[in-house]
CSV table of C-alpha atoms and ligand atoms in Angstrom, one decimal:
chain,number,residue,atom,x,y,z
A,1245,MET,CA,122.8,59.5,14.6
A,1246,GLU,CA,119.1,60.2,13.6
A,1247,TYR,CA,116.7,58.2,15.8
A,1248,TYR,CA,113.5,59.4,14.0
A,1249,ASN,CA,112.2,61.5,11.1
A,1250,GLN,CA,108.9,63.1,10.2
A,1251,ASP,CA,107.4,59.7,9.3
A,1252,THR,CA,108.5,57.8,12.4
A,1253,LEU,CA,105.7,56.5,14.6
A,1254,ILE,CA,106.0,55.7,18.3
A,1255,TYR,CA,103.4,54.0,20.5
A,1256,LEU,CA,102.2,56.4,23.2
A,1257,ASN,CA,99.8,55.0,25.9
A,1258,THR,CA,97.1,53.8,23.6
A,1259,ASP,CA,97.9,55.0,20.1
A,1260,PHE,CA,100.5,55.2,17.4
A,1261,VAL,CA,101.6,58.9,17.1
A,1262,GLN,CA,104.2,60.8,15.2
A,1263,ALA,CA,107.5,60.9,17.1
A,1264,SER,CA,108.1,64.5,16.1
A,1265,SER,CA,104.8,65.7,17.5
A,1266,ALA,CA,104.6,63.6,20.7
A,1267,GLY,CA,105.6,66.5,22.9
A,1268,ILE,CA,107.0,66.5,26.4
A,1269,ASP,CA,105.7,67.6,29.8
A,1270,MET,CA,108.0,70.3,31.0
A,1271,PHE,CA,106.9,69.6,34.6
A,1272,GLY,CA,107.4,65.9,34.3
A,1273,GLN,CA,108.9,64.2,37.2
A,1274,SER,CA,110.8,61.8,35.0
A,1275,LEU,CA,112.4,64.7,33.1
A,1276,HIS,CA,113.4,66.5,36.3
A,1277,TYR,CA,114.4,63.7,38.6
A,1278,GLY,CA,115.1,60.7,36.3
A,1279,TYR,CA,112.1,58.9,37.8
A,1280,GLY,CA,111.2,56.5,35.0
A,1281,ALA,CA,111.9,53.0,34.0
A,1282,PHE,CA,112.8,51.6,30.6
A,1283,GLU,CA,113.9,48.6,28.6
A,1284,GLY,CA,116.0,47.7,25.6
A,1285,LEU,CA,114.9,44.9,23.3
A,1286,ARG,CA,116.1,43.8,19.9
A,1287,ALA,CA,114.1,42.5,17.0
A,1288,TYR,CA,116.0,40.2,14.5
A,1289,SER,CA,115.1,39.3,11.0
A,1290,THR,CA,115.0,35.5,11.1
A,1291,HIS,CA,113.8,32.8,8.7
A,1292,ASN,CA,110.6,32.9,10.9
A,1293,GLY,CA,110.2,36.6,10.1
A,1294,THR,CA,110.9,39.5,12.5
A,1295,ARG,CA,111.3,38.1,16.0
A,1296,ILE,CA,111.8,40.1,19.2
A,1297,PHE,CA,114.3,38.1,21.4
A,1298,LYS,CA,113.0,37.3,24.9
A,1299,ALA,CA,110.2,39.9,24.7
A,1300,GLU,CA,108.3,38.4,27.6
A,1301,GLU,CA,111.4,38.6,29.9
A,1302,HIS,CA,112.1,42.2,28.9
A,1303,PHE,CA,108.5,43.4,29.5
A,1304,ALA,CA,108.4,41.5,32.8
A,1305,ARG,CA,111.5,43.2,33.9
A,1306,LEU,CA,110.0,46.6,32.9
A,1307,ALA,CA,106.9,45.8,35.1
A,1308,LYS,CA,109.3,44.8,37.9
A,1309,SER,CA,111.4,47.9,37.6
A,1310,CYS,CA,108.3,50.1,37.9
A,1311,GLU,CA,107.0,48.1,40.8
A,1312,THR,CA,110.4,48.5,42.5
A,1313,ILE,CA,110.2,52.3,42.3
A,1314,GLY,CA,106.5,52.6,42.9
A,1315,LEU,CA,105.6,53.7,39.4
A,1316,PRO,CA,102.2,52.4,38.3
A,1317,PHE,CA,102.3,49.8,35.6
A,1318,GLU,CA,98.8,49.1,34.4
A,1319,TRP,CA,99.5,47.6,31.0
A,1320,ASP,CA,99.1,44.0,29.9
A,1321,ASN,CA,102.5,42.8,28.7
A,1322,ARG,CA,101.0,40.6,25.9
A,1323,THR,CA,99.4,43.7,24.4
A,1324,LEU,CA,102.6,45.7,24.7
A,1325,ILE,CA,104.5,42.9,22.8
A,1326,GLU,CA,101.8,42.9,20.1
A,1327,LYS,CA,102.0,46.7,19.9
A,1328,SER,CA,105.8,46.4,19.6
A,1329,TYR,CA,105.5,44.1,16.6
A,1330,GLU,CA,102.9,46.5,15.1
A,1331,LEU,CA,105.3,49.4,15.7
A,1332,LEU,CA,108.0,47.6,13.7
A,1333,GLU,CA,105.6,47.0,10.9
A,1334,LEU,CA,104.3,50.6,10.8
A,1335,ASN,CA,107.9,51.8,10.6
A,1336,ASN,CA,109.0,49.2,8.1
A,1337,LEU,CA,111.6,47.8,10.5
A,1338,ARG,CA,112.7,44.2,10.2
A,1339,GLU,CA,115.7,44.5,12.6
A,1340,ALA,CA,115.6,47.1,15.3
A,1341,TYR,CA,116.3,48.2,18.8
A,1342,ILE,CA,113.1,48.7,20.7
A,1343,ARG,CA,112.9,51.1,23.6
A,1344,PRO,CA,109.8,51.1,25.9
A,1345,LEU,CA,109.9,53.9,28.5
A,1346,VAL,CA,107.5,54.4,31.4
A,1347,PHE,CA,107.4,57.9,32.7
A,1348,SER,CA,105.4,59.9,35.2
A,1349,GLY,CA,103.3,63.0,34.7
A,1350,SER,CA,103.7,66.5,36.2
A,1351,ASN,CA,104.9,66.3,39.7
A,1352,MET,CA,107.6,68.4,41.3
A,1353,HIS,CA,107.4,66.6,44.6
A,1354,LEU,CA,109.8,63.9,45.6
A,1355,THR,CA,107.0,61.4,46.2
A,1356,SER,CA,106.2,58.5,43.9
A,1357,SER,CA,103.6,59.2,41.2
A,1358,ASN,CA,100.2,57.7,40.7
A,1359,VAL,CA,100.1,58.5,37.0
A,1360,ALA,CA,102.3,56.8,34.4
A,1361,ASN,CA,102.6,56.8,30.7
A,1362,ILE,CA,104.3,54.4,28.3
A,1363,MET,CA,106.1,55.2,25.1
A,1364,ILE,CA,107.6,52.6,22.8
A,1365,ALA,CA,110.0,53.6,20.1
A,1366,ALA,CA,112.1,51.6,17.7
A,1367,TRP,CA,115.0,52.4,15.3
A,1368,GLU,CA,117.7,50.6,13.4
A,1369,TRP,CA,120.8,50.3,15.5
A,1370,GLY,CA,123.9,48.3,14.7
A,1371,PRO,CA,125.8,46.6,17.6
A,1372,TYR,CA,126.0,49.3,20.3
A,1373,LEU,CA,129.8,49.0,20.8
A,1374,GLY,CA,130.6,48.1,17.2
A,1375,GLN,CA,132.0,44.8,15.9
A,1376,ASN,CA,135.7,45.2,16.9
A,1377,LEU,CA,137.3,43.8,20.0
A,1378,LEU,CA,137.1,46.3,22.8
A,1379,ARG,CA,139.6,48.3,24.8
A,1380,VAL,CA,138.1,48.9,28.3
A,1381,ASN,CA,139.3,50.6,31.4
A,1382,ILE,CA,138.6,50.1,35.1
A,1383,SER,CA,136.8,53.2,35.9
A,1384,LYS,CA,137.3,55.4,38.9
A,1385,ILE,CA,133.5,55.8,39.0
A,1386,GLU,CA,131.9,53.0,41.0
A,1387,ARG,CA,128.5,51.4,40.5
A,1388,PRO,CA,125.7,52.8,42.7
A,1389,ASN,CA,125.5,51.1,46.1
A,1390,PRO,CA,122.4,48.8,46.1
A,1391,LYS,CA,121.6,50.0,49.6
A,1392,SER,CA,121.0,53.5,48.3
A,1393,PHE,CA,119.4,52.6,44.9
A,1394,PRO,CA,117.6,49.6,43.5
A,1395,THR,CA,120.4,48.7,41.0
A,1396,GLU,CA,118.5,45.6,39.7
A,1397,ALA,CA,115.8,47.9,38.3
A,1398,LYS,CA,116.3,49.6,34.9
A,1399,VAL,CA,115.6,53.1,36.2
A,1400,SER,CA,116.4,56.2,34.1
A,1401,GLY,CA,118.3,58.2,36.8
A,1402,GLN,CA,120.7,55.4,37.3
A,1403,TYR,CA,122.2,55.9,33.8
A,1404,ILE,CA,123.9,59.1,34.9
A,1405,ASN,CA,126.4,56.7,36.5
A,1406,SER,CA,126.8,54.9,33.1
A,1407,ILE,CA,127.1,58.2,31.1
A,1408,LEU,CA,129.9,59.4,33.5
A,1409,ALA,CA,131.8,56.2,33.4
A,1410,THR,CA,131.6,55.6,29.6
A,1411,SER,CA,132.4,59.3,28.8
A,1412,ASP,CA,135.4,59.1,31.0
A,1413,ALA,CA,136.6,55.9,29.4
A,1414,ILE,CA,136.2,57.4,25.9
A,1415,LYS,CA,138.0,60.6,27.0
A,1416,ASN,CA,140.9,58.4,28.0
A,1417,GLY,CA,141.0,56.5,24.7
A,1418,PHE,CA,139.0,53.4,25.6
A,1419,ASP,CA,135.7,52.1,24.2
A,1420,GLU,CA,133.9,51.2,27.4
A,1421,ALA,CA,134.3,51.3,31.2
A,1422,LEU,CA,134.3,48.5,33.8
A,1423,LEU,CA,133.0,49.6,37.1
A,1424,LEU,CA,133.8,48.3,40.6
A,1425,ASP,CA,131.1,47.7,43.2
A,1426,GLN,CA,131.0,49.3,46.6
A,1427,ASP,CA,133.2,46.5,48.0
A,1428,GLY,CA,135.9,47.0,45.3
A,1429,PHE,CA,135.0,43.9,43.2
A,1430,VAL,CA,134.6,44.3,39.4
A,1431,ALA,CA,130.9,44.4,38.9
A,1432,GLN,CA,130.2,45.0,35.2
A,1433,ALA,CA,130.5,47.5,32.3
A,1434,SER,CA,128.4,50.7,32.1
A,1435,SER,CA,125.6,48.9,30.3
A,1436,GLU,CA,126.8,45.3,29.8
A,1437,ASN,CA,127.6,42.4,32.0
A,1438,LEU,CA,131.1,40.9,32.3
A,1439,PHE,CA,132.5,37.4,31.8
A,1440,ILE,CA,136.1,36.2,31.9
A,1441,GLU,CA,137.6,32.9,30.8
A,1442,LYS,CA,140.4,31.4,33.0
A,1443,ASP,CA,141.8,27.8,32.5
A,1444,PHE,CA,138.8,26.8,30.3
A,1445,LYS,CA,136.2,28.0,32.8
A,1446,ILE,CA,133.9,31.0,32.5
A,1447,TYR,CA,133.4,33.3,35.5
A,1448,THR,CA,130.9,36.1,36.0
A,1449,PRO,CA,130.0,38.3,39.0
A,1450,PRO,CA,127.0,37.0,40.9
A,1451,LEU,CA,123.7,38.8,41.2
A,1452,GLY,CA,123.5,41.4,44.0
A,1453,ASN,CA,125.7,44.2,43.0
A,1454,ILE,CA,125.1,44.0,39.3
A,1455,PHE,CA,122.3,44.6,36.8
A,1456,PRO,CA,120.6,41.3,36.1
A,1457,GLY,CA,121.1,41.2,32.3
A,1458,ILE,CA,118.8,39.0,30.2
A,1459,THR,CA,121.8,38.4,27.9
A,1460,ARG,CA,123.8,37.4,30.9
A,1461,GLU,CA,121.2,34.8,31.7
A,1462,THR,CA,121.3,33.7,28.1
A,1463,VAL,CA,125.0,33.3,28.2
A,1464,ILE,CA,124.7,31.1,31.4
A,1465,GLU,CA,122.1,29.0,29.5
A,1466,ILE,CA,124.4,28.7,26.5
A,1467,CYS,CA,127.4,27.6,28.8
A,1468,LYS,CA,125.2,24.9,30.3
A,1469,SER,CA,124.0,23.7,26.9
A,1470,LEU,CA,127.5,23.6,25.5
A,1471,ASN,CA,129.0,22.0,28.7
A,1472,PHE,CA,131.2,25.0,29.5
A,1473,GLU,CA,131.7,25.3,33.2
A,1474,ILE,CA,130.2,28.6,34.4
A,1475,ILE,CA,131.0,30.0,37.8
A,1476,GLU,CA,129.3,33.0,39.4
A,1477,LYS,CA,131.8,34.5,41.7
A,1478,ARG,CA,133.0,37.9,42.9
A,1479,LEU,CA,136.0,39.0,40.8
A,1480,THR,CA,138.9,41.1,41.8
A,1481,ILE,CA,140.9,43.4,39.5
A,1482,LYS,CA,143.6,40.8,39.8
A,1483,HIS,CA,141.3,38.0,38.5
A,1484,ILE,CA,140.5,40.2,35.5
A,1485,TYR,CA,144.1,41.1,34.7
A,1486,GLU,CA,145.1,37.4,35.0
A,1487,ALA,CA,142.2,36.1,32.8
A,1488,ASP,CA,142.8,34.3,29.5
A,1489,SER,CA,140.1,36.3,27.7
A,1490,ALA,CA,137.0,38.3,28.5
A,1491,PHE,CA,133.7,39.5,27.0
A,1492,LEU,CA,130.7,41.7,27.6
A,1493,SER,CA,127.0,40.9,27.2
A,1494,GLY,CA,124.0,43.1,26.6
A,1495,THR,CA,121.0,43.4,24.3
A,1496,ALA,CA,122.3,46.5,22.6
A,1497,ALA,CA,126.0,45.4,22.4
A,1498,GLY,CA,125.3,41.6,21.9
A,1499,ILE,CA,128.3,39.5,22.9
A,1500,ILE,CA,131.5,41.3,22.3
A,1501,GLY,CA,135.1,40.3,23.0
A,1502,ILE,CA,137.6,42.4,25.0
A,1503,LYS,CA,141.1,42.6,23.8
A,1504,GLN,CA,142.5,45.0,26.4
A,1505,ILE,CA,141.8,46.1,29.9
A,1506,ASP,CA,143.8,49.2,31.0
A,1507,ASN,CA,147.3,48.4,29.7
A,1508,MET,CA,146.9,44.7,29.8
A,1509,ILE,CA,146.3,42.9,26.5
A,1510,PHE,CA,144.9,39.3,26.7
A,1511,SER,CA,147.2,36.7,25.4
A,1512,GLU,CA,144.6,34.3,24.1
A,1513,ASP,CA,143.3,35.0,20.6
A,1514,TRP,CA,139.6,35.9,20.8
A,1515,GLU,CA,138.7,33.5,18.0
A,1516,ASP,CA,140.2,30.6,20.0
A,1517,SER,CA,138.3,31.6,23.2
A,1518,ILE,CA,135.2,30.0,24.7
A,1519,GLY,CA,133.7,33.5,24.5
A,1520,ALA,CA,133.9,33.3,20.6
A,1521,SER,CA,131.9,30.0,20.7
A,1522,ILE,CA,129.3,31.6,23.0
A,1523,GLN,CA,129.1,34.6,20.7
A,1524,ARG,CA,128.4,32.3,17.7
A,1525,LYS,CA,125.8,30.3,19.6
A,1526,TYR,CA,124.1,33.6,20.8
A,1527,LYS,CA,123.8,34.8,17.1
A,1528,ASN,CA,122.4,31.4,16.3
A,1529,LEU,CA,119.8,31.7,19.1
A,1530,VAL,CA,118.6,35.3,18.3
A,1531,LEU,CA,118.4,34.4,14.6
A,1532,GLU,CA,116.6,31.2,15.5
A,1533,GLN,CA,119.1,29.1,13.5
A,1534,GLU,CA,119.2,26.0,15.5
A,1535,ASN,CA,122.1,24.3,13.7
A,1536,TYR,CA,124.4,27.3,13.3
A,1537,GLU,CA,127.2,25.7,15.3
A,1538,VAL,CA,127.2,22.7,13.1
A,1539,ILE,CA,127.0,24.7,9.8
A,1540,ILE,CA,130.0,26.9,10.5
B,3000,LIG,N1,123.9,46.4,32.8
B,3000,LIG,C1,123.2,47.6,32.6
B,3000,LIG,C2,123.4,48.7,33.6
B,3000,LIG,C3,122.3,47.7,31.5
B,3000,LIG,O1,121.6,48.8,31.4
B,3000,LIG,C4,122.1,46.6,30.6
B,3000,LIG,C5,121.2,46.8,29.4
B,3000,LIG,N2,119.9,46.8,29.8
B,3000,LIG,C6,122.8,45.5,30.9
B,3000,LIG,C7,123.7,45.4,31.9
B,3000,LIG,C8,122.6,44.3,30.0
B,3000,LIG,O2,121.3,43.8,30.2
B,3000,LIG,P1,120.5,43.0,29.0
B,3000,LIG,O3,121.4,41.8,28.7
B,3000,LIG,O4,119.3,42.6,29.7
B,3000,LIG,O5,120.4,43.9,27.9
């Protein structure tokens, strides 16, 4: 996968610069220790033009992630959103994944930095986990303990945990991993939140030991608007195995159904599930097509 070429521009601190000549600080604290914070947004080509979905929420979360780890965040989010739209235009992108990254400067100490930079890149990226129903495993790798790491912040170093879990899942013939929390409850996937359907109700793990996904929040809003009962509750492996259907949510992956967890295949047809209705409504929302549910 090629993320950039000679013509690609990124936004770096105050200017648009060529991605290929942006350079990297070999003594950067982010590079050595994973001390950085980032976001993942998506821009969709809608009948209102290119629109970044929930841009304010994503940049607010970026500021919060930086604050949580003591990384200076001195930018105005409205300007960053404007720069993101400008970046899409400069790179001729109508639909894209957008990646802002806040990273520190040279610092080999294990103390928080007082200098930070921001980089925003964008590239065309199809649904992160593809379009097919997923096969996922319950990973032997657990989510980081919130007492040792601010798991609600989107912090670079945390993704080693995700890389290990997803790589292990793929090595074992699955598409993605589900991770348990420190108490043995099913928390979420490597970079998506989890929902299950049981007896016409939707369940998802509560905030606390999970990453607070913006898509997760959107799914909860959709459930309320469509009058589907949504319950936030800690879920055991047994709950997952005995569910009627399940799906994952995330900006990169969108809403994607799961057909199999470990050796267990869900009996309900995805197309008949509540998750499939939520998936349609989500597409409708991001594309700003208000009457999508009625049209199909
Ligand atoms: N969990 C983790 C660990 C993530 O990195 C992400 C993606 N940012 C999500 C869940 C989904 O979050 P969102 O819906 O905000 O993209």
